[in-house]
Coordinates of C-alpha atoms in Angstrom, one line a residue:
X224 CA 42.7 45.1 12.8
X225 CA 38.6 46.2 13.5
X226 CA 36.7 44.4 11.0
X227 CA 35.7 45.9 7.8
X228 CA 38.7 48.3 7.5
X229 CA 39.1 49.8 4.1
X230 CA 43.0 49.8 4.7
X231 CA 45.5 48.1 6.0
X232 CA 46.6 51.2 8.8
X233 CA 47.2 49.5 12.5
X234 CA 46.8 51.7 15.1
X235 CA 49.0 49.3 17.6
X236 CA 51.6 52.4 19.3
X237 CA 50.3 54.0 22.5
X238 CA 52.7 56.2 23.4
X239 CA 52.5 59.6 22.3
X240 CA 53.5 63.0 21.8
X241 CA 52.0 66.6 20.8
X242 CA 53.5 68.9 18.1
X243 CA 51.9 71.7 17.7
X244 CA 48.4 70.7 19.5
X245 CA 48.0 68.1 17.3
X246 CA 48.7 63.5 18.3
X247 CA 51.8 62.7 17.2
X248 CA 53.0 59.0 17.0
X249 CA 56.6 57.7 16.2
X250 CA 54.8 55.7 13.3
X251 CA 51.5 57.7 12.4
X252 CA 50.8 61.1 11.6
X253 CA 48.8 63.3 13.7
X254 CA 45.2 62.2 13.1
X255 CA 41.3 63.0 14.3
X256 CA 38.8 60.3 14.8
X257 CA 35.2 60.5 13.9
X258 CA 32.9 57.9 15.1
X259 CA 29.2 56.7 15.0
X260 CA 27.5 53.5 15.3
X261 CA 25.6 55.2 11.5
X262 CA 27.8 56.6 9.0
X263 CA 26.9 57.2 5.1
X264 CA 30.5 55.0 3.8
X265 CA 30.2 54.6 0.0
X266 CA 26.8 55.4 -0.2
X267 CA 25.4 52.9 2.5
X268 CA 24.3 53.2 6.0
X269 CA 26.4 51.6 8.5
X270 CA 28.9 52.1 11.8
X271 CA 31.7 53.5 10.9
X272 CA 35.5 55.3 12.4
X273 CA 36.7 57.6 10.1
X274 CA 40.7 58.4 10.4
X275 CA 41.6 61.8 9.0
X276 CA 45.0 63.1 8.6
X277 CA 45.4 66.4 10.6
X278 CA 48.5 67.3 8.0
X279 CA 47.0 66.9 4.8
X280 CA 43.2 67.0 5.8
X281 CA 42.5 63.3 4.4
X282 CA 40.8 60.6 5.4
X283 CA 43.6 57.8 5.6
X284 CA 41.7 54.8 7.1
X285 CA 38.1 53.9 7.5
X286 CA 36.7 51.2 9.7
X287 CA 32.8 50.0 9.3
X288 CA 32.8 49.4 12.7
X289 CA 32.5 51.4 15.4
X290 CA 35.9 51.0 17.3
X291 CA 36.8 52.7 21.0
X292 CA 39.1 55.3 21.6
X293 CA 41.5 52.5 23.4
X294 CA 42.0 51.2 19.5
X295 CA 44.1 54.7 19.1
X296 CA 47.4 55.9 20.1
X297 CA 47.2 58.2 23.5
X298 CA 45.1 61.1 23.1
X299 CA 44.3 60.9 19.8
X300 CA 41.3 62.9 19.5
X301 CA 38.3 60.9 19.2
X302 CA 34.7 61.9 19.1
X303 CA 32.1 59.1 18.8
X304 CA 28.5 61.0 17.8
X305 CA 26.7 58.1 18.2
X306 CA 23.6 57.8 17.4
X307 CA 23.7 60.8 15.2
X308 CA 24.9 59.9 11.2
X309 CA 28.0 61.0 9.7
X310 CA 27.7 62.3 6.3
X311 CA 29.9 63.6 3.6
X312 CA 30.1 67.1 3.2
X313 CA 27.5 68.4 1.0
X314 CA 28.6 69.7 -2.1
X315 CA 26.2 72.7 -3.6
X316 CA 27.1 72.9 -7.0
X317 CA 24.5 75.9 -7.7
X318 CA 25.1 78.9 -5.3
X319 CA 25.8 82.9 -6.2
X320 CA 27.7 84.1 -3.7
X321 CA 27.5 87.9 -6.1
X322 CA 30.9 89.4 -4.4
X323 CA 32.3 91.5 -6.1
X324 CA 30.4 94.1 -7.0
X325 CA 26.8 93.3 -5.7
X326 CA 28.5 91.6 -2.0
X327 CA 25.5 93.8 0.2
X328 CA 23.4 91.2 -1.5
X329 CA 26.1 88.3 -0.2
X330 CA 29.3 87.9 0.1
X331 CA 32.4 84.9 0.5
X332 CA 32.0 85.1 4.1
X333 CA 28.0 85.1 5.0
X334 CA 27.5 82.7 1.9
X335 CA 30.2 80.2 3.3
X336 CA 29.5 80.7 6.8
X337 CA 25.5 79.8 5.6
X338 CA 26.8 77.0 3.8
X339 CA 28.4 75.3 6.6
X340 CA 25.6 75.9 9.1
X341 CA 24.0 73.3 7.6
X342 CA 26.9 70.7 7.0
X343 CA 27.8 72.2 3.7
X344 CA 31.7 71.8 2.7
X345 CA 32.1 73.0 -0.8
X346 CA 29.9 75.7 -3.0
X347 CA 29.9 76.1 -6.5
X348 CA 29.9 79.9 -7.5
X349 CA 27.4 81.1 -10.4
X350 CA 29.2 83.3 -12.9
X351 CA 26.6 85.8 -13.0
X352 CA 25.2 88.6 -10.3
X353 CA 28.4 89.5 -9.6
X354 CA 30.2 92.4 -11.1
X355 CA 32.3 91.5 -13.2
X356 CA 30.8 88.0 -13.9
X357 CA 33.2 84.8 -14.7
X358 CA 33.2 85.1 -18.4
X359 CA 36.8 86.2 -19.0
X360 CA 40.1 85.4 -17.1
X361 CA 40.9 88.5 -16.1
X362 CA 37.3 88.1 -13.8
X363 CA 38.4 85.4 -12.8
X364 CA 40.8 87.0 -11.0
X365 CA 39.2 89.5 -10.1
X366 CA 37.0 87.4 -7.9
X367 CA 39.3 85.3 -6.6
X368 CA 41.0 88.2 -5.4
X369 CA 37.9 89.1 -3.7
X370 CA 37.4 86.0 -2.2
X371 CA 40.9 85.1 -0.6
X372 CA 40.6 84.5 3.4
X373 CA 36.8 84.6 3.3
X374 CA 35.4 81.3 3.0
X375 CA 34.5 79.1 5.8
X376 CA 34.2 76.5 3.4
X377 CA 35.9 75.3 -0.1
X378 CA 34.5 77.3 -3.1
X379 CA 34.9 76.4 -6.5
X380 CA 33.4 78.8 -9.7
X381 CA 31.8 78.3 -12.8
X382 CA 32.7 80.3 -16.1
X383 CA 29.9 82.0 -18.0
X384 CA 29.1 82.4 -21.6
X385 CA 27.5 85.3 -23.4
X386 CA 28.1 86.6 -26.8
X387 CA 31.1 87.3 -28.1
X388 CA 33.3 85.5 -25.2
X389 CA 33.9 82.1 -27.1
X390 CA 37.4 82.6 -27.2
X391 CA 37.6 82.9 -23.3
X392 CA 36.3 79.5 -22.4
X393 CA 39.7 77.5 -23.1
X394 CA 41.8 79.6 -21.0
X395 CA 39.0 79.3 -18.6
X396 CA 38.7 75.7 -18.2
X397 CA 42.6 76.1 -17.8
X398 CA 42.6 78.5 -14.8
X399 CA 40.3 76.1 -13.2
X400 CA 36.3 76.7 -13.6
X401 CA 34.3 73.6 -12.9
X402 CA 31.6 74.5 -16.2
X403 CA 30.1 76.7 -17.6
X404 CA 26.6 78.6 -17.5
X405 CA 24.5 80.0 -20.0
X406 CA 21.4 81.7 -20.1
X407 CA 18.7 80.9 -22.7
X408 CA 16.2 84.0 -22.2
X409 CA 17.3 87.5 -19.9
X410 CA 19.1 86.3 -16.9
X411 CA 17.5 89.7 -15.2
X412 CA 20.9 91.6 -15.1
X413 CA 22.6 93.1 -17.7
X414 CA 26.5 92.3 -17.9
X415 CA 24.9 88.6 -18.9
X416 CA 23.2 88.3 -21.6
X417 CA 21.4 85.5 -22.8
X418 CA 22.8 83.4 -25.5
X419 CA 21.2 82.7 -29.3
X420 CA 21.7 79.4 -31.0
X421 CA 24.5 80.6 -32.7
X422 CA 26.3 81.4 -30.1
X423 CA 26.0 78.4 -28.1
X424 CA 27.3 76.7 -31.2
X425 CA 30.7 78.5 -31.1
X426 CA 30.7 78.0 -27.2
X427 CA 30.3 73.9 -28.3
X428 CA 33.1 73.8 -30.9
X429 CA 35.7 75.1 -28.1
X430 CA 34.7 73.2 -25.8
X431 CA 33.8 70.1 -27.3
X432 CA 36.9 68.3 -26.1
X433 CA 37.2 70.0 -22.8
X434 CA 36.9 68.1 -19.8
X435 CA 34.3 70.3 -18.4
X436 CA 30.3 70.8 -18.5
X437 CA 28.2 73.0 -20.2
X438 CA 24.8 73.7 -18.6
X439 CA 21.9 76.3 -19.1
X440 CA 19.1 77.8 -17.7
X441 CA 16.6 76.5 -20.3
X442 CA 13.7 78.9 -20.9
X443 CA 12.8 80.1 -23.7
X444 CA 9.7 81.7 -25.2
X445 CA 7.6 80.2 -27.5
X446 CA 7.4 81.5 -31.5
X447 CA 3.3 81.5 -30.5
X448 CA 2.8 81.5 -27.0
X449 CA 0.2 83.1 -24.0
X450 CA 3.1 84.9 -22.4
X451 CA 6.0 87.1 -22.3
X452 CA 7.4 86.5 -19.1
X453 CA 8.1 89.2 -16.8
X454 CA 7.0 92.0 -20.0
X455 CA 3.7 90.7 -19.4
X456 CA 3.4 93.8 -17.1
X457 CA 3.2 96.0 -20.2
X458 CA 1.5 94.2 -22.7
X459 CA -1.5 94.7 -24.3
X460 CA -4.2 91.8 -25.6
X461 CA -3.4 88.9 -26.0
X462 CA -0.8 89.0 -23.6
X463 CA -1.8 90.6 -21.0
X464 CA -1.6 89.2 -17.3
X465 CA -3.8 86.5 -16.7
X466 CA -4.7 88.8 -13.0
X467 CA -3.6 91.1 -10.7
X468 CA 0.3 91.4 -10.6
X469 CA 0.1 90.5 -6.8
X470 CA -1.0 87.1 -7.6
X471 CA 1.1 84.2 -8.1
X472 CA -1.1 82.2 -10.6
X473 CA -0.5 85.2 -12.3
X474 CA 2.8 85.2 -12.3
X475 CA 2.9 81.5 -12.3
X476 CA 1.3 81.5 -15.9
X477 CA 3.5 84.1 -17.6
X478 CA 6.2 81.7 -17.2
X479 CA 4.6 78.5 -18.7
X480 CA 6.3 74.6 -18.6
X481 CA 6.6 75.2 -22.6
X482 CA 9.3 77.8 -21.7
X483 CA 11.1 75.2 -20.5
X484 CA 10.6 72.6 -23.2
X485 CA 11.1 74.7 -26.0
X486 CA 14.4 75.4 -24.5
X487 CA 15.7 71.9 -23.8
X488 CA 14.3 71.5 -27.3
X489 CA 16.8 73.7 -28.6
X490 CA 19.7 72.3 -26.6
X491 CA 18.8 68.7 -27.9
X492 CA 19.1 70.0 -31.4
X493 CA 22.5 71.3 -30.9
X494 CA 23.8 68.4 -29.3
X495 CA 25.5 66.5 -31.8
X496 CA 28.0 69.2 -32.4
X497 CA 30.1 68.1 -29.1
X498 CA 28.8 64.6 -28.6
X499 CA 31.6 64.1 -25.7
X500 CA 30.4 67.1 -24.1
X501 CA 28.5 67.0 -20.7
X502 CA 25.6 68.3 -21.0
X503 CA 23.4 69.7 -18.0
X504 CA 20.5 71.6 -17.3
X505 CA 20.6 73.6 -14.5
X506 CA 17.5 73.7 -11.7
X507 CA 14.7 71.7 -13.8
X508 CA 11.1 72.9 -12.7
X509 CA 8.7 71.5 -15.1
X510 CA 8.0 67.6 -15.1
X511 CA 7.3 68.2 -19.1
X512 CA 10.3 68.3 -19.8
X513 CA 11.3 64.7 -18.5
X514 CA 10.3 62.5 -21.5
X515 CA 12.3 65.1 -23.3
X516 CA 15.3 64.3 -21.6
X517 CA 14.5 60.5 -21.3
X518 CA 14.4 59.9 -24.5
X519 CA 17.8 62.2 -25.6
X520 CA 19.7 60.2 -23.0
X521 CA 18.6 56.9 -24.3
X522 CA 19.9 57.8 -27.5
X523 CA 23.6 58.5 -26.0
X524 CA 23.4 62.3 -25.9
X525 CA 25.4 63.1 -22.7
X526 CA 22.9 65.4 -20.7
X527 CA 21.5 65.4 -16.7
X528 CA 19.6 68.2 -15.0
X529 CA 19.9 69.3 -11.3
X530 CA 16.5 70.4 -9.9
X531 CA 15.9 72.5 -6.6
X532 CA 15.1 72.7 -3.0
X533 CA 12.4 74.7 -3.4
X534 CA 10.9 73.1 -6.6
X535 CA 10.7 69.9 -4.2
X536 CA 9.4 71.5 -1.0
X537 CA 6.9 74.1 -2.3
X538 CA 4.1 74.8 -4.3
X539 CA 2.1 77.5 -6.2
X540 CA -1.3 76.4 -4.4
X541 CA 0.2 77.4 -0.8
X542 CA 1.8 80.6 -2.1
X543 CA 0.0 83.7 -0.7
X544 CA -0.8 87.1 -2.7
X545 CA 2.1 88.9 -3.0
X546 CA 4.9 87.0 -0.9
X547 CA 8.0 87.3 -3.4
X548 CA 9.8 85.7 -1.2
X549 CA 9.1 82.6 -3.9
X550 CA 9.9 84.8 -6.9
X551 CA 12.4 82.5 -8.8
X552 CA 13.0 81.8 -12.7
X553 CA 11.7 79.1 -13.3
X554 CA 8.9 79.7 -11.6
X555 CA 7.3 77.0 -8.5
X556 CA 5.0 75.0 -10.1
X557 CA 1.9 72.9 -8.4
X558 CA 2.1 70.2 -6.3
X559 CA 1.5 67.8 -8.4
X560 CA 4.5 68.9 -10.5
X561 CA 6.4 69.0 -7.3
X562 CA 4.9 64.9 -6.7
X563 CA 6.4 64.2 -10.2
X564 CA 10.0 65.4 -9.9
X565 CA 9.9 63.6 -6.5
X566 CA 8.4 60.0 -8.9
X567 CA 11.2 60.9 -11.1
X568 CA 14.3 61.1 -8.8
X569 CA 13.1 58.3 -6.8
X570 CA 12.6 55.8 -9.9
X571 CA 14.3 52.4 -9.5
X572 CA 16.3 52.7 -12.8
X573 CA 18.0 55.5 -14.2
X574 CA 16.6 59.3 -13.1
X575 CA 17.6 62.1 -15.7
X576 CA 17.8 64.3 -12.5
X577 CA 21.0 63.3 -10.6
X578 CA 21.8 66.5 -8.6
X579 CA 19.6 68.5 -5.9
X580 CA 21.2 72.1 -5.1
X581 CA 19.9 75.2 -3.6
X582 CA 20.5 77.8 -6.1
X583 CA 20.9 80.2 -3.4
X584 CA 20.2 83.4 -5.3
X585 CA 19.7 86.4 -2.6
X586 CA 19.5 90.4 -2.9
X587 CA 18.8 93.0 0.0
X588 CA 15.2 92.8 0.8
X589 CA 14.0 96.0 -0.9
X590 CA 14.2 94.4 -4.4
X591 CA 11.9 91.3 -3.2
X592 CA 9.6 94.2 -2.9
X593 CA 7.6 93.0 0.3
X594 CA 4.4 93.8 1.2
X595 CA 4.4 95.4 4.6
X596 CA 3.5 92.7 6.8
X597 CA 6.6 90.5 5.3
X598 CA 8.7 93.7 5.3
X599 CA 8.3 94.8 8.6
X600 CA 10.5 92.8 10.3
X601 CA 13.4 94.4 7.9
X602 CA 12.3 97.9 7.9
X603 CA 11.9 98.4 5.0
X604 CA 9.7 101.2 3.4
X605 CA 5.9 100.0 2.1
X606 CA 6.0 100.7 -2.0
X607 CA 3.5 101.4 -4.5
X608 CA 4.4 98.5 -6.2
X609 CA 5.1 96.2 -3.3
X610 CA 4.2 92.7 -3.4
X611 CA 4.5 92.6 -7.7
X612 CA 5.7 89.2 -8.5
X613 CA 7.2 90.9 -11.8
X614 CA 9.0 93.5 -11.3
X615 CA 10.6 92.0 -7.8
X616 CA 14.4 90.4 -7.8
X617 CA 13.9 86.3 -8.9
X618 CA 15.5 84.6 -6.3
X619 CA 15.1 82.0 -3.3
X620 CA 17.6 82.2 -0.6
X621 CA 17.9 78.6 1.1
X622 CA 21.8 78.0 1.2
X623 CA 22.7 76.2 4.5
X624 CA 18.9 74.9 4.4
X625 CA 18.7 72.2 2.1
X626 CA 19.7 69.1 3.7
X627 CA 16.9 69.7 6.2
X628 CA 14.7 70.9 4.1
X629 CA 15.0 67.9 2.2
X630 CA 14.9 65.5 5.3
X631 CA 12.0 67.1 6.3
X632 CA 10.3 66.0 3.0
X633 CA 11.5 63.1 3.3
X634 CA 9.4 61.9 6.4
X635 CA 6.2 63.5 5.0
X636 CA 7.0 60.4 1.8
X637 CA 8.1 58.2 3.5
X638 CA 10.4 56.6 0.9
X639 CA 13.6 58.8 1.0
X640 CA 16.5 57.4 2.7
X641 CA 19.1 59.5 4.0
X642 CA 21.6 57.2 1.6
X643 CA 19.2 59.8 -1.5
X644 CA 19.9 62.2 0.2
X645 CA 23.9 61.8 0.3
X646 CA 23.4 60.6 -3.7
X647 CA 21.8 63.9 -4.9
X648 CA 23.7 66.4 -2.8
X649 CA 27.3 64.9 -1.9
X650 CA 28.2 62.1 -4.4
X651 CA 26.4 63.4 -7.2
X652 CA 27.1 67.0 -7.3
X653 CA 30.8 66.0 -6.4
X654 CA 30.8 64.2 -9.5
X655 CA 28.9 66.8 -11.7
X656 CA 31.7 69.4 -11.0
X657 CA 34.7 67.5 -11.6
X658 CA 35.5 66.6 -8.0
X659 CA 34.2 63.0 -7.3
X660 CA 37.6 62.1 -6.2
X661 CA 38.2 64.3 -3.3
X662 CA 34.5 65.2 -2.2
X663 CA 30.9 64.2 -1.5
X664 CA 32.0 60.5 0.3
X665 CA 33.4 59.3 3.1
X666 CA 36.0 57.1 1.7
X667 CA 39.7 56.5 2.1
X668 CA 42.0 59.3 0.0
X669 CA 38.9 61.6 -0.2
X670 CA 39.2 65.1 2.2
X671 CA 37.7 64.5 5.9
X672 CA 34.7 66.8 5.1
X673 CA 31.9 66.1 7.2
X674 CA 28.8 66.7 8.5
X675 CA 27.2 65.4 12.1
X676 CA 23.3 65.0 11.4
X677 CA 20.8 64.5 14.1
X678 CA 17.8 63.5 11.5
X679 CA 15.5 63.1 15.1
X680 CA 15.8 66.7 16.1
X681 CA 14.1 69.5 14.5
X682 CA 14.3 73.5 14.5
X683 CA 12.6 76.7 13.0
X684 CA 13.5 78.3 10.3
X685 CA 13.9 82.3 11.7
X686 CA 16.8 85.3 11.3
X687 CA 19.5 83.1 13.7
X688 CA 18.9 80.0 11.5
X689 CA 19.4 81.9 8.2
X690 CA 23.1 82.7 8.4
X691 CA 23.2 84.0 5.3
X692 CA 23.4 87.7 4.6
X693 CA 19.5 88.9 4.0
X694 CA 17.0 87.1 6.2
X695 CA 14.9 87.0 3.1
X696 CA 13.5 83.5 2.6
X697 CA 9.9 81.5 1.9
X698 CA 11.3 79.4 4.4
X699 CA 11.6 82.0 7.0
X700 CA 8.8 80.4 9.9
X701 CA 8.8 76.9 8.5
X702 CA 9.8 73.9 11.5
X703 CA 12.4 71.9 9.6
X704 CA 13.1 68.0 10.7
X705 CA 17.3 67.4 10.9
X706 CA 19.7 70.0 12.6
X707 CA 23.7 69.3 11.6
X708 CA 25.2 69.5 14.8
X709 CA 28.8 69.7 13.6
X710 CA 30.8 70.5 10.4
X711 CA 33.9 69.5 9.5
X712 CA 36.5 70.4 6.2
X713 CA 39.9 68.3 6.2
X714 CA 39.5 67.0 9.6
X715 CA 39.0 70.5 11.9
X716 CA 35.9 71.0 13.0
X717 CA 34.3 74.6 10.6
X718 CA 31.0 75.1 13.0
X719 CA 29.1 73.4 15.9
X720 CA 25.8 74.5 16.7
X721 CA 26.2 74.2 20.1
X722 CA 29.4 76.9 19.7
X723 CA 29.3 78.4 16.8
X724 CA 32.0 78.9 14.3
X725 CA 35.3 77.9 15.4
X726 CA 36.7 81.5 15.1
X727 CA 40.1 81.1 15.7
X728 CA 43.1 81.0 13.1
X729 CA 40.2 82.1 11.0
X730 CA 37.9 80.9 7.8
X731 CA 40.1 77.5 6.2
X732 CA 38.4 77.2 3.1
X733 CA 40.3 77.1 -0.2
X734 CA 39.5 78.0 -3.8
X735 CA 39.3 74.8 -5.7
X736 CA 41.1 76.4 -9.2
X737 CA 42.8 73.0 -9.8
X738 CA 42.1 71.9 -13.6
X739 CA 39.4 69.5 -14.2
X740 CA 41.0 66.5 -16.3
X741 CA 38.8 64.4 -18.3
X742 CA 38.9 61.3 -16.1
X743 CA 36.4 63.8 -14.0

């Protein structure tokens, strides 16, 4: 036995078979080798040979070593990727993939095919922008339906609440969500709208002994406040736009941090009602809101956030008049916000944000409402009111980017290891959607879902590079540092960027409708 094995398999036979194109063995199954002299194994950085079952897609044997293909059976097929690093799959537990009803703004198959463009294995599906969204059953269905033989990658879904549908969430968490989202002010479409105290309560009471999460987009407005949010476009004194509607400080301050906190305020207040129930909030913005969260969770109440890509990458001082491309709710904030969710996630003791995602949220260009230098490109007609950061689509399209977008931060702090990295967007999200024991590590018993990073090469962020289905992004341009070179989902190789998608037989994804339980 290789040192450092975490099992007991031997791989002593060397004679051989094939069935069915795949290394058969009189004692061993048919299996794929992945190799490196770095792997992320249980979090840390070391060599590693992972074994993955080509029947049941898991990984049955890993070695922290890196061993040659002589160690194998006969033609086993072996890839060593040295020196790139071997990563779990990363799990993005905030994505809206909007199919049905709204797919020409994406879809299963561009969404998943984004996804695993950059090393990507399993999406978490919003309830909302879809029509129907996931707050009854029978939508459920009706976007699974929608969604069979169109994933490249494995998709699971999140319910929804709005008023009036408390009596759906049981049966919910029983066909299989993962959580479920609410909205705290206007989610921007109508078929979800946002949810008072009251209801929230009845939401709590059935699900207080569910094994499943409840999270929320925490904004709120203020009882007395300078803004209205995006009805500050009508309003008279004193709430009237701080400046011209083109201009993100305008924008910017119509959507203040004490939206946030007033919010999470509200949550906290609630929270005794379901004291076993997880409790999240979804992409965190404002750094004023930490000691809020600090402070419930050293008093037991069960709540993390998740914060974003682009809350970590960009902000409001380099955004230029009128590029919605960064419209999103809640808004970017400054850099020095940015530099204080960065202190918070990277504080030696416990971080109250535990999950990075994209929250991919796309539409077709002409509801961005470009001005015409960004719009050209699209074709799409010059408006009177292009470039209004009010009334254009909130939304920032990055699926498929975020593991380099994050890298390339990463080198400009200098204290980011790619072992963070694998914490906020593979262990961690895993874990927050009830599927820590089957994704987001590289361990034995967990599906051979992997990505092949190359953290020394770099590319540019243009159409070809933005797989998903608009090429509408504030990254569009942008040189990012890390290119996944390969992804894999249960041991067969999804994409390689040197030949694309592997196209035949199809997408392999699955829809991940197996019941949470509460050891999740």
């Amino acid at each position: 036995m290789a040192p450092h094995a975490t099992s007991d398999t031997g791989f002593e036979e060397t004679g051989s078979r094939e069935e069915n194109g795949a290394t058969t063995t009189p004692n061993h199954p048919p299996i794929t080798v992945l190799a490196s002299s770095r792997a992320i194994l249980s979090g840390s950085l070391t060599a590693g040979t992972i074994i993955i079952s080509t029947i049941t897609g898991k990984i049955i044997s890993i070695f922290h070593s890196l061993l040659p293909p002589s160690d194998f059976p006969l033609d086993t097929p072996y890839i060593d990727h040295s020196p790139r690093i071997l990563l779990p799959g990363l799990v993005d537990a905030h994505v809206h993939l909007n199919e049905p009803g709204r797919t020409e703004w994406e879809g299963f198959w561009s969404g998943t095919r984004a996804a695993a463009f950059g090393g990507v294995t399993t999406v978490v599906d919003m309830p909302l922008n879809a029509i129907p969204p996931t707050t009854t059953v029978a939508n459920l269905k009706e976007k699974t339906t929608a969604a069979q033989g169109k994933c490249w990658i494995d998709v699971g879904f999140y319910g929804g609440i709005i008023p009036g549908n408390e009596k759906e969430l049981q049966p919910l968490v029983r066909e299989g969500v993962r959580g479920f989202k609410g909205f705290l002010i206007d989610s921007g479409v109508e078929e979800f709208p946002a949810v008072s105290s009251g209801d929230i309560r009845k939401a709590m009471a059935e699900l207080a002994d569910e094994p499943t999460t409840l999270m929320f987009h925490a904004e709120m407005i203020p009882p007395i406040t300078a803004s209205v949010g995006d009805d500050v476009q009508t309003s008279l004194p004193p709430l009237e736009p701080t400046g011209p509607l083109t201009a993100y400080q305008t924008f910017l301050d119509s959507r203040p941090s004490s939206f946030e906190t007033y919010a999470i305020s509200e949550i906290l207040s609630l929270a005794h009602l379901a004291p076993n129930l997880p409790l999240h909030i979804v992409h965190l913005s404002a750094t004023d809101a930490i000691p809020l969260l600090r402070q419930a969770r050293a008093a037991g109440v069960n709540i993390t956030s998740e914060t974003c890509f682009h809350y970590l990458s960009l902000a409001a001082e380099n955004i230029k008049e009128g590029d919605t491309r960064h419209k999103c709710c809640p808004p970017i904030r400054t850099q020095s916000n940015q530099d204080g969710l960065w202190n918070e996630m990277t504080r030696p003791d416990d971080s109250i944000i535990k999950t990075v995602v994209s929250d991919h949220s796309p539409c077709t260009p002409n509801l961005k409402l470009l001005p015409p230098h960004l719009a050209a490109h699209m074709h799409e007609k010059e408006r009177t009111d292009a470039g209004d950061f009010f009334s254009a689509w909130g939304g920032i399209s990055s699926v498929g980017l975020g593991l380099s977008i994050l890298w390339t931060e990463a080198q400009r702090r200098q204290n980011i290891s790619i072992e963070d990295v694998v914490k906020w967007c593979c262990r961690n999200t895993a874990a927050q959607v009830g599927l820590g024991h089957q994704k987001g590590d590289l361990a034995v018993g967990f599906d051979g879902d992997v990505a092949v990073f190359d953290d020394e090469a770099s590319f540019v962020v243009e159409p070809s590079t933005m797989l998903f289905r608009n090429k509408c992004s504030p990254y569009e341009g942008m040189q990012l540092k890390g290119v996944v070179v390969e992804t894999w989902l249960r041991g067969q190789k999804v994409f390689s960027r040197n030949e694309g998608f592997v196209e035949k037989g199809g997408p392999k994804g699955r829809l991940l409708l197996e019941p949470r339980l509460h050891s999740d």
